[in-house]
PDB file of C-alpha atoms in Angstrom:
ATOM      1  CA  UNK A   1      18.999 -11.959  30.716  1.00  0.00           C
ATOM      2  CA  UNK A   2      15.696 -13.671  31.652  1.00  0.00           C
ATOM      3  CA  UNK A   3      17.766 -16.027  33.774  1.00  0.00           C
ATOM      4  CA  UNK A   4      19.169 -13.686  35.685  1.00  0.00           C
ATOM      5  CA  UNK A   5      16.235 -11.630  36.728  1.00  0.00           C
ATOM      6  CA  UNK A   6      14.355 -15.060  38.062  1.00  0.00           C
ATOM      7  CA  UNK A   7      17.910 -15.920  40.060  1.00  0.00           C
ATOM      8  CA  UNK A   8      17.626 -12.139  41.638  1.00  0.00           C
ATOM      9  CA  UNK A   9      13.951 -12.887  42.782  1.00  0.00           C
ATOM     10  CA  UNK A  10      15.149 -15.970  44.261  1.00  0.00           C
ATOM     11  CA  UNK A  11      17.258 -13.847  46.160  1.00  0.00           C
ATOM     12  CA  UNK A  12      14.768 -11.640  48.004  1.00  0.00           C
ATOM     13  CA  UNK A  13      13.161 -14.672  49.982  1.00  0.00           C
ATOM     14  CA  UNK A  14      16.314 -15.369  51.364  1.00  0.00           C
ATOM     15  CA  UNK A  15      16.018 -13.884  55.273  1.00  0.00           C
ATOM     16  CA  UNK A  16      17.926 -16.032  57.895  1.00  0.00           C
ATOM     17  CA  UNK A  17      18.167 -19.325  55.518  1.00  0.00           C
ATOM     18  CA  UNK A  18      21.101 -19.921  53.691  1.00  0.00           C
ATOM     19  CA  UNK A  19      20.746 -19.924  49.820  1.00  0.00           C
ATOM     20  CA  UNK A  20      21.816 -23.647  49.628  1.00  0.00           C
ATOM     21  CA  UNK A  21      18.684 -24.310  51.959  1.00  0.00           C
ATOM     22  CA  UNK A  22      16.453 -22.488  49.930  1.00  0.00           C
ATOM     23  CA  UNK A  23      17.645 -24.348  47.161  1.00  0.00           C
ATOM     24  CA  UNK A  24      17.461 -27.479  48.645  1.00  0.00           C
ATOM     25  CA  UNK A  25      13.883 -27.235  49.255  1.00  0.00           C
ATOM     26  CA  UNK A  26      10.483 -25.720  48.013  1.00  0.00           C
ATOM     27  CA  UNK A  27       8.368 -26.042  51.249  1.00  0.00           C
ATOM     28  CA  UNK A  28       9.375 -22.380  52.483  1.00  0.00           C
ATOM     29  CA  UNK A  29       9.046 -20.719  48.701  1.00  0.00           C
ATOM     30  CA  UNK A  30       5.532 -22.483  48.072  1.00  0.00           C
ATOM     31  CA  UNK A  31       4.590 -20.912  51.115  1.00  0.00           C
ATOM     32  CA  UNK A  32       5.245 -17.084  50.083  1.00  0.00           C
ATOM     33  CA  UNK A  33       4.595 -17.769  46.079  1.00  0.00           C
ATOM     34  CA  UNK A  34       1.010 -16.597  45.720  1.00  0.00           C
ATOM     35  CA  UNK A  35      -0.961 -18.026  41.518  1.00  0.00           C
ATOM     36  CA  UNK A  36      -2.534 -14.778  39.725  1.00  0.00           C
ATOM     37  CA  UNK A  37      -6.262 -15.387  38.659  1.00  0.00           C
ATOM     38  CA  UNK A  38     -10.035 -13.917  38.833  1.00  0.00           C
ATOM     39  CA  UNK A  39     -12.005 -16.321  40.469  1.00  0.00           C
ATOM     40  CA  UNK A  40     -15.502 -15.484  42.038  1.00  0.00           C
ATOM     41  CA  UNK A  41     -16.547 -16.705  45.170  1.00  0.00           C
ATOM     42  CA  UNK A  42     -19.511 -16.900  47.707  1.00  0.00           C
ATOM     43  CA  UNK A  43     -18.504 -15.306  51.258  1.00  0.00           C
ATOM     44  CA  UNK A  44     -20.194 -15.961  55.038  1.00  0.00           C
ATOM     45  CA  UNK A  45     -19.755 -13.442  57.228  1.00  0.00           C
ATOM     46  CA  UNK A  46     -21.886 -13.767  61.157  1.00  0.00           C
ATOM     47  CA  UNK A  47     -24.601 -15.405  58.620  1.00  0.00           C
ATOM     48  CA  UNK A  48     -24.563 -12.399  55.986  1.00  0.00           C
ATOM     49  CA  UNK A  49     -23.857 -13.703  52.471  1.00  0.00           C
ATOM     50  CA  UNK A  50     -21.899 -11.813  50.171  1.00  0.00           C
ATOM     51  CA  UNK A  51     -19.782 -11.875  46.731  1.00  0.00           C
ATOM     52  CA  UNK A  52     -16.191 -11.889  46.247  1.00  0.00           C
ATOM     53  CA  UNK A  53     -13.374 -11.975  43.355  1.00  0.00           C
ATOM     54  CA  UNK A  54     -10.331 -14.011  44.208  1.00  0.00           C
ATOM     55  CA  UNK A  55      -7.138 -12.115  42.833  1.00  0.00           C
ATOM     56  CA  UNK A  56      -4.614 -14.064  44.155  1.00  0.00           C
ATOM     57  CA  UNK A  57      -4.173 -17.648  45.891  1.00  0.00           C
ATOM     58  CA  UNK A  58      -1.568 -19.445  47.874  1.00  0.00           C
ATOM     59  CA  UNK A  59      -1.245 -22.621  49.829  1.00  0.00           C
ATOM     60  CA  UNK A  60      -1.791 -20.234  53.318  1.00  0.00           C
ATOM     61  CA  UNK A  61      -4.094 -17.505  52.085  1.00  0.00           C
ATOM     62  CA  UNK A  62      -5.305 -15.116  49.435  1.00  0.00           C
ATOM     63  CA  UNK A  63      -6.647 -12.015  48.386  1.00  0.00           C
ATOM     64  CA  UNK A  64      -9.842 -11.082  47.304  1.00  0.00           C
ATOM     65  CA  UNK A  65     -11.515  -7.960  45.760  1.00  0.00           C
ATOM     66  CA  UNK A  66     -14.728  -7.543  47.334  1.00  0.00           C
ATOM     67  CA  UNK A  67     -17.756  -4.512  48.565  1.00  0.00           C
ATOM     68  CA  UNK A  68     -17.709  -5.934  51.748  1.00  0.00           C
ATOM     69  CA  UNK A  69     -17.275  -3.781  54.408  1.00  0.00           C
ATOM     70  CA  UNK A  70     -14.720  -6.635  56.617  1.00  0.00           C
ATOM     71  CA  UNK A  71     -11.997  -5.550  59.326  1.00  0.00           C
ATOM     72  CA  UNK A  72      -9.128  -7.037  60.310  1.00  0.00           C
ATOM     73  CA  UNK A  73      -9.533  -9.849  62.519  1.00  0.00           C
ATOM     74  CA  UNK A  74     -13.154 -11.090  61.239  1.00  0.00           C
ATOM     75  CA  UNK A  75     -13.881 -14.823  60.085  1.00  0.00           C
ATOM     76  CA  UNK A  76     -15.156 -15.656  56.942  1.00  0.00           C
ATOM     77  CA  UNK A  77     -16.544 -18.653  55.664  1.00  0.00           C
ATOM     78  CA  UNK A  78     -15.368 -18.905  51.418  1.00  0.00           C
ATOM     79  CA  UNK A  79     -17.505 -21.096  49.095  1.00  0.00           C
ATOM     80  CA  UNK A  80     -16.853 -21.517  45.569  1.00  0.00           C
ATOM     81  CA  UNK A  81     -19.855 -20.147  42.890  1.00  0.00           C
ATOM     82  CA  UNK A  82     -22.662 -23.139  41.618  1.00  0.00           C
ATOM     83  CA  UNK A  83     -20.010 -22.903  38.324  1.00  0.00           C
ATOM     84  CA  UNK A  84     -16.418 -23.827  37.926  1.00  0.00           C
ATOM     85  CA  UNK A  85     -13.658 -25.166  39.971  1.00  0.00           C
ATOM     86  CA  UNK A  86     -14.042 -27.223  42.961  1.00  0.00           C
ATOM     87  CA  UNK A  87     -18.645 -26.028  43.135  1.00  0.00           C
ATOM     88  CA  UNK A  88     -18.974 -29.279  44.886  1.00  0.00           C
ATOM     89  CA  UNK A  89     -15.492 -28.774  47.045  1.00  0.00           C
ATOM     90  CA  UNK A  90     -15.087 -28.013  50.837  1.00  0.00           C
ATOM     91  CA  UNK A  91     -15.516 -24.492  51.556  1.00  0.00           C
ATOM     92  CA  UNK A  92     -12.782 -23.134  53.380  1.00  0.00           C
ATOM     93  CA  UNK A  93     -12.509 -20.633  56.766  1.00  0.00           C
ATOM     94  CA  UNK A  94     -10.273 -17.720  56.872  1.00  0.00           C
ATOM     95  CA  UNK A  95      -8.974 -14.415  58.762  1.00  0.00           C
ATOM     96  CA  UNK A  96      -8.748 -10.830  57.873  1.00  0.00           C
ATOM     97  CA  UNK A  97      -5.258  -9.548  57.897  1.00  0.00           C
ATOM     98  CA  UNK A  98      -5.421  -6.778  55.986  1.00  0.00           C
ATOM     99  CA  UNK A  99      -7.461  -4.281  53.776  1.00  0.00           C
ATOM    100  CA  UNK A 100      -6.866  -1.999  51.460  1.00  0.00           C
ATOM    101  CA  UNK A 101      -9.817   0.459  49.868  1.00  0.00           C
ATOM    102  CA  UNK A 102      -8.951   1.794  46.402  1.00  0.00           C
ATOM    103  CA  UNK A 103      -9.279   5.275  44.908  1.00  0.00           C
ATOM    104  CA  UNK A 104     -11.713   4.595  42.574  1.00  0.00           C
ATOM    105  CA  UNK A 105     -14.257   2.210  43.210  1.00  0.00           C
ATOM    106  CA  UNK A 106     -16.140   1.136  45.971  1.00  0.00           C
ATOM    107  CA  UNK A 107     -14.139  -1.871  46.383  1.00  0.00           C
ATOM    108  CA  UNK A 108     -11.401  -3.153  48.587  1.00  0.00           C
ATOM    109  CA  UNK A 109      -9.176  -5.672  48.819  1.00  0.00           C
ATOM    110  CA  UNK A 110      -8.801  -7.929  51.737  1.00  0.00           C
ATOM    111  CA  UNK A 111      -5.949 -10.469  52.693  1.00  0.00           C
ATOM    112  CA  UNK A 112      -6.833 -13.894  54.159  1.00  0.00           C
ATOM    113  CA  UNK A 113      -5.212 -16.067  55.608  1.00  0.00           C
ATOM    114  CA  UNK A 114      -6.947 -19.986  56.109  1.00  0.00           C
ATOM    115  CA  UNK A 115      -7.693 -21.273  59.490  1.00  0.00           C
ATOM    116  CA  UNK A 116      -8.880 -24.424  57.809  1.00  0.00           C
ATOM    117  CA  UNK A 117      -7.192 -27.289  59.250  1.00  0.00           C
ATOM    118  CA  UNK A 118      -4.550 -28.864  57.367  1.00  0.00           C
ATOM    119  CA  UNK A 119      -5.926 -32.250  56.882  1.00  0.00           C
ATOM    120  CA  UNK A 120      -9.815 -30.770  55.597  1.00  0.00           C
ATOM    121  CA  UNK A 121      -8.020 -28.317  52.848  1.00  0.00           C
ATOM    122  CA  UNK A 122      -7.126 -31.418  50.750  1.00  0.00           C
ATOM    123  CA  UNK A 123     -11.058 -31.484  50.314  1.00  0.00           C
ATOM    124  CA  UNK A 124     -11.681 -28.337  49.740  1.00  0.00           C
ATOM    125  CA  UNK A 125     -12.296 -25.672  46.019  1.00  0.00           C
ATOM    126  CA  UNK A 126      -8.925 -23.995  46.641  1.00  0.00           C
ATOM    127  CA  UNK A 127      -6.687 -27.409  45.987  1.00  0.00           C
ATOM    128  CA  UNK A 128      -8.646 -28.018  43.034  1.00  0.00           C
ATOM    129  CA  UNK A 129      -8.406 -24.156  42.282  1.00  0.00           C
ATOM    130  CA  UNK A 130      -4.223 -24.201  42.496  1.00  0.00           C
ATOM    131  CA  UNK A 131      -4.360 -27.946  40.803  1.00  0.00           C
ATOM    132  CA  UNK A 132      -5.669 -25.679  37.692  1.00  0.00           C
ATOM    133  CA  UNK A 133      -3.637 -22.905  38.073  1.00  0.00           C
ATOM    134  CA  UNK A 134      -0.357 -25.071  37.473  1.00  0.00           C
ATOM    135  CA  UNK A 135       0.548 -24.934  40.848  1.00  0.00           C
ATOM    136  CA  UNK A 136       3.807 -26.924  41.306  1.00  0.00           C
ATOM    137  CA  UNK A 137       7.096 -26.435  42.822  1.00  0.00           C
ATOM    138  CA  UNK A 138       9.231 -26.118  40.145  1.00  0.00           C
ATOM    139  CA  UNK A 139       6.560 -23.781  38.225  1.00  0.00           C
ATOM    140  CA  UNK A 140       7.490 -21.142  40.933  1.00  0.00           C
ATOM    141  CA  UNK A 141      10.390 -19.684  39.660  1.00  0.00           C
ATOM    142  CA  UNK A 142      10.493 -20.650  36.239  1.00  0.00           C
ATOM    143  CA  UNK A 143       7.246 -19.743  34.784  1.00  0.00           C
ATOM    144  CA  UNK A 144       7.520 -15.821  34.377  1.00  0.00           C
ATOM    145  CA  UNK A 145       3.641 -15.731  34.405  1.00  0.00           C
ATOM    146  CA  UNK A 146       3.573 -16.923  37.952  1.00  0.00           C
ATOM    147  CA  UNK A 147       6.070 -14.078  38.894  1.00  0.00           C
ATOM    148  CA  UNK A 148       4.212 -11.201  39.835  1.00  0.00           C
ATOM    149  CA  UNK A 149       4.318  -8.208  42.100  1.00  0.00           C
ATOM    150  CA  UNK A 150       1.256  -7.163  44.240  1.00  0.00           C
ATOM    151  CA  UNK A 151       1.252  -2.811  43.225  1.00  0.00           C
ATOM    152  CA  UNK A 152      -0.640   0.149  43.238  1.00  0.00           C
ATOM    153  CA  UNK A 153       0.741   1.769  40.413  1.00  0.00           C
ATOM    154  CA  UNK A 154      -0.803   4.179  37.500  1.00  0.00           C
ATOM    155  CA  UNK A 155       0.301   3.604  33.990  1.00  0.00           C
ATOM    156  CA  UNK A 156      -0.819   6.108  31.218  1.00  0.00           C
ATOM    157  CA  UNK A 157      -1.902   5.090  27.831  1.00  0.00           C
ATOM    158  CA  UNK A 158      -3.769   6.639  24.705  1.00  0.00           C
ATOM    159  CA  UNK A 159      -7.196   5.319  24.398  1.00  0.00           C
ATOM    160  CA  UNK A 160      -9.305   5.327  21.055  1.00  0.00           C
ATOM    161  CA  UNK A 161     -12.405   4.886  22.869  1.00  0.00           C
ATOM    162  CA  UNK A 162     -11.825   8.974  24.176  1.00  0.00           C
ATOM    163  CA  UNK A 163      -9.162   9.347  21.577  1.00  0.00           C
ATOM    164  CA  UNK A 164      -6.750  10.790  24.367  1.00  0.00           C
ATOM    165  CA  UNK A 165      -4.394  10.081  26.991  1.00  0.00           C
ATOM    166  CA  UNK A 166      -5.676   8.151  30.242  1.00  0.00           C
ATOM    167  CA  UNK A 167      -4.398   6.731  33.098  1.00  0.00           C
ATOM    168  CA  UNK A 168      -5.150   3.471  34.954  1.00  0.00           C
ATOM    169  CA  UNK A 169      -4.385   1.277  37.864  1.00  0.00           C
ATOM    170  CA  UNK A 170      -1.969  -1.627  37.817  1.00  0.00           C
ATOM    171  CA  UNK A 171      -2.697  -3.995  40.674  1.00  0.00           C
ATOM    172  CA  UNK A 172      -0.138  -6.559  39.629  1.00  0.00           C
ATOM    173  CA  UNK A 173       3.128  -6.670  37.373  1.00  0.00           C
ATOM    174  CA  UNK A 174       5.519  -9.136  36.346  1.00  0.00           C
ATOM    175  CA  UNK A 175       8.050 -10.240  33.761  1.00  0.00           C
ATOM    176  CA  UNK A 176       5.447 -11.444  31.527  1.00  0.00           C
ATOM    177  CA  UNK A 177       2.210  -8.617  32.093  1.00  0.00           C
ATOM    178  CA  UNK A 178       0.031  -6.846  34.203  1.00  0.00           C
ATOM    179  CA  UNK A 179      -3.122  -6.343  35.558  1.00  0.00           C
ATOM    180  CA  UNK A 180      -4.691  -2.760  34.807  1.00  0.00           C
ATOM    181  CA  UNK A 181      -7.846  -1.183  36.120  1.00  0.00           C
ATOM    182  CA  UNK A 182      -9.566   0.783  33.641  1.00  0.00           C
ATOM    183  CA  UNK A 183     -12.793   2.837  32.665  1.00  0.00           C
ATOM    184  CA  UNK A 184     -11.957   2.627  28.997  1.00  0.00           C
ATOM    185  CA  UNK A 185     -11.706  -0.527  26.925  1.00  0.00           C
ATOM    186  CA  UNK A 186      -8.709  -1.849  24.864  1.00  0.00           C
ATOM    187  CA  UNK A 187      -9.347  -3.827  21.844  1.00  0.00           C
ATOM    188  CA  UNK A 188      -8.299  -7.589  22.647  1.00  0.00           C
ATOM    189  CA  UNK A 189      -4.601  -8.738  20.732  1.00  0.00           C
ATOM    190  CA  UNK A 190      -3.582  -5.339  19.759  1.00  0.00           C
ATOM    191  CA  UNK A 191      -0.720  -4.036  21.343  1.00  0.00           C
ATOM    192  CA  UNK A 192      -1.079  -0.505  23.120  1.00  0.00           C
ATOM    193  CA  UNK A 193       1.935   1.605  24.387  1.00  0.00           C
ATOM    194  CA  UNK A 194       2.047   1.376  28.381  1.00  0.00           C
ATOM    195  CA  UNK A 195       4.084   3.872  30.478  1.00  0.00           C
ATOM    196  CA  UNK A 196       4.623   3.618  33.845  1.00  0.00           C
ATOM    197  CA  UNK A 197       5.040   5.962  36.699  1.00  0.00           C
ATOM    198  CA  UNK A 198       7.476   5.193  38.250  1.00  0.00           C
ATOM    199  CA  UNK A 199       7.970   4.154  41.779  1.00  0.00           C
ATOM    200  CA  UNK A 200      10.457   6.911  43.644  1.00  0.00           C
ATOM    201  CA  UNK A 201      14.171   6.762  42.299  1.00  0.00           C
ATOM    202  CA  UNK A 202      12.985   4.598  39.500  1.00  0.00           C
ATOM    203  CA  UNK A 203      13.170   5.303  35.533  1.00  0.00           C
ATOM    204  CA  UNK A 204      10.197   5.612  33.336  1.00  0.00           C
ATOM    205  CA  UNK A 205       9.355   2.494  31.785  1.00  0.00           C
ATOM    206  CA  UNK A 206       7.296   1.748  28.568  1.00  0.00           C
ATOM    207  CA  UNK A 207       6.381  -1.494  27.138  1.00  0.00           C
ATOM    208  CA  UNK A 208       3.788  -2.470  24.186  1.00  0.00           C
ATOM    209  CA  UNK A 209       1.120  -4.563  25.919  1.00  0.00           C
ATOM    210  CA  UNK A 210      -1.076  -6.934  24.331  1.00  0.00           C
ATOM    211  CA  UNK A 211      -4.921  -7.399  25.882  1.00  0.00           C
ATOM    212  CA  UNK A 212      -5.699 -11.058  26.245  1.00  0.00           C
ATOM    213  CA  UNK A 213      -8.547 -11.075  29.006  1.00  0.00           C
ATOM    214  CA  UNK A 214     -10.930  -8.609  30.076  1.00  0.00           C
ATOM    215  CA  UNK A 215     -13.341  -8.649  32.574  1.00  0.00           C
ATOM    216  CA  UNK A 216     -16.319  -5.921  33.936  1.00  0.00           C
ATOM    217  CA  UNK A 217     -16.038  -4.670  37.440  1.00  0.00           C
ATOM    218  CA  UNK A 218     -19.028  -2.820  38.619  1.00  0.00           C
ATOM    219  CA  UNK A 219     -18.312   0.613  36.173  1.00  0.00           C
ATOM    220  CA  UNK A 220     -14.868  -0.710  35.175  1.00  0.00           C
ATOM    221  CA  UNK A 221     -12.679  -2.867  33.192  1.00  0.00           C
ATOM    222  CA  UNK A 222     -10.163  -5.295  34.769  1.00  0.00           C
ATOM    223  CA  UNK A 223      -7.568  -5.958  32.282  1.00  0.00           C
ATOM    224  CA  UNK A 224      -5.110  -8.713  31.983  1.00  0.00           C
ATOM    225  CA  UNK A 225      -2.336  -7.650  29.500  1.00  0.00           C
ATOM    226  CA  UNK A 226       0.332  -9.790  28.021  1.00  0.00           C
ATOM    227  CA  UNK A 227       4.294  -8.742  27.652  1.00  0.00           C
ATOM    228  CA  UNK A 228       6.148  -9.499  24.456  1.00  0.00           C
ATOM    229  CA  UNK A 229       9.894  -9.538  23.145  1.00  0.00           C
ATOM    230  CA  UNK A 230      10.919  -7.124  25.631  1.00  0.00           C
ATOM    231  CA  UNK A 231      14.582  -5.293  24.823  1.00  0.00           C
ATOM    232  CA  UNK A 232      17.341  -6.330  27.441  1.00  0.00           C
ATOM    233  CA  UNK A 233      16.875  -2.198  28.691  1.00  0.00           C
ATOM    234  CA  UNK A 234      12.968  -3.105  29.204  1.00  0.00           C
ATOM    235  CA  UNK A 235      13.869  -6.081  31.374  1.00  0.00           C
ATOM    236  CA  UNK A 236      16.512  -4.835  33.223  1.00  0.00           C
ATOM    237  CA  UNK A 237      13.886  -1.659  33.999  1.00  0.00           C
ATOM    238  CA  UNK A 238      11.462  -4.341  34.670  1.00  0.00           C
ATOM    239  CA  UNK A 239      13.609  -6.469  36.848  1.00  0.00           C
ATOM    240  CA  UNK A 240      14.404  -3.282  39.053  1.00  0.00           C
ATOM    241  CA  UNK A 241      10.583  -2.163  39.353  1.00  0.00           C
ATOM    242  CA  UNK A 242       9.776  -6.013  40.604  1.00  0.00           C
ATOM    243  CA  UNK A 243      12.694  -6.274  42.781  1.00  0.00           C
ATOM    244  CA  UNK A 244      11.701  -2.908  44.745  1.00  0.00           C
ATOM    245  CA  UNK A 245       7.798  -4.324  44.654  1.00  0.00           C
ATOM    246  CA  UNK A 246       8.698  -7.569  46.183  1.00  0.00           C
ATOM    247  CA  UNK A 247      10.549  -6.315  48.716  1.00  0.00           C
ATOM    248  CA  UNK A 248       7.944  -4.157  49.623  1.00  0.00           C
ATOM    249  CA  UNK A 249       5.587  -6.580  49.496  1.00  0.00           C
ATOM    250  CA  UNK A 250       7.592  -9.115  51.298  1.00  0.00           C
ATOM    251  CA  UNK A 251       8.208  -6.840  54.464  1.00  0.00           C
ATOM    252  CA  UNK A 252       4.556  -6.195  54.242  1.00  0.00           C
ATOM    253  CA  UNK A 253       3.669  -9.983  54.428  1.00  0.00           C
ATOM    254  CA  UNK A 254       6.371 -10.522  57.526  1.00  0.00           C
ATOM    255  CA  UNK A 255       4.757  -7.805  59.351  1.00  0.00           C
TER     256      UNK A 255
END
């Protein structure tokens, strides 16, 4: 069953090249595949410094949660923090594609795409950065982790903290979890009942997911929750969620 859903996301990248090229080669697939993580950096913007939170990082861009107010077409200069991966690295230039605010915080996220040249990114934080985020070819579309689908959906839940049902944001989802914005908190390892609403023409879906990181944002939580021992109904539910997300997000990225 698992099998099958990673051979149907193969088949999404698939425009004008054959599937026996796209098989025959990574080059085009490491390109779109983008490594989920939270990593804070330092951004330059016309000599005004300010923070950022990496969400998501690829050989040709990223995106970044920041209170920046950016626009499209601005160029930023990214540095990594004095802690962590690649603090002594290159820093690396970028471009504003795109933004998107949310509903509620005062954040927004911003895509970026790097104007660095090709021969100075070798010496820069974000190879380090993908070096630790098991970024290889063949992880791409075998390790469910690294399958996920950029979102803005809600997913309701009963929280003890209020003893009641709430609802919060999922930014990302994939085969093996999510990422969910929330003002409540979850208690790490125990598994909480999440149901989805769901994209149009869609079924409901609910899964048990498990906490395993979480991590303050301003007023709220950002929480990275773990899938297990889904039924073959909950992945096949799954599987059509992230193939309409992809898509989405795919046509998005082409323009």
């Amino acid at each position: 069953m698992f099998q099958g859903l990673m051979a149907g996301f193969k088949s999404l990248f698939a425009t004008k090249s054959t599937q026996a090229e796209m098989d025959g080669g990574f080059q085009e697939r490491r390109k779109l595949i983008r490594m989920r993580c939270s990593y804070e950096v330092k951004g330059n913007h016309r000599d005004k410094k300010f923070k950022a939170t990496v969400v998501d990082i690829g050989l040709q861009g990223l995106k970044m949660r920041t209170g920046e107010k950016l626009k499209v077409g601005d160029k930023v200069t990214l540095s990594p923090p004095s802690e962590g991966v690649g603090n002594t690295a290159a820093p690396v230039e970028g471009k504003v594609l795109w933004i998107k605010a949310t509903d509620k915080t005062f954040a927004r996220y911003v895509g970026l795409i790097f104007t660095t040249k090709k021969e100075e990114m070798g010496q820069s934080w974000v190879k380090l950065l993908l070096k630790e985020l098991g970024f290889k070819p063949k992880s791409i579309f075998t390790n469910r982790r690294f399958v996920r689908a950029d979102c803005f959906l809600d997913a309701k839940y009963m929280s003890r903290q209020v003893n009641r049902e709430v609802t919060g944001r999922v930014y990302n989802l994939g085969v093996g979890g999510m990422l969910l914005e929330s003002n409540y908190e979850l208690p790490m390892g125990e598994p909480t009942e999440m149901e989805f609403v769901p994209p149009e023409g869609l079924p409901i879906l609910r899964v048990l997911a498990y906490p395993k990181q979480i991590k303050r944002d301003g007023t709220v939580r950002l929480i990275g929750l773990e899938f297990r021992d889904l039924s073959d109904r909950q992945l096949d539910v799954l599987g059509r969620y992230l193939k309409q997300l992809l898509q989405a997000s795919f046509k998005n990225e082409r323009g």
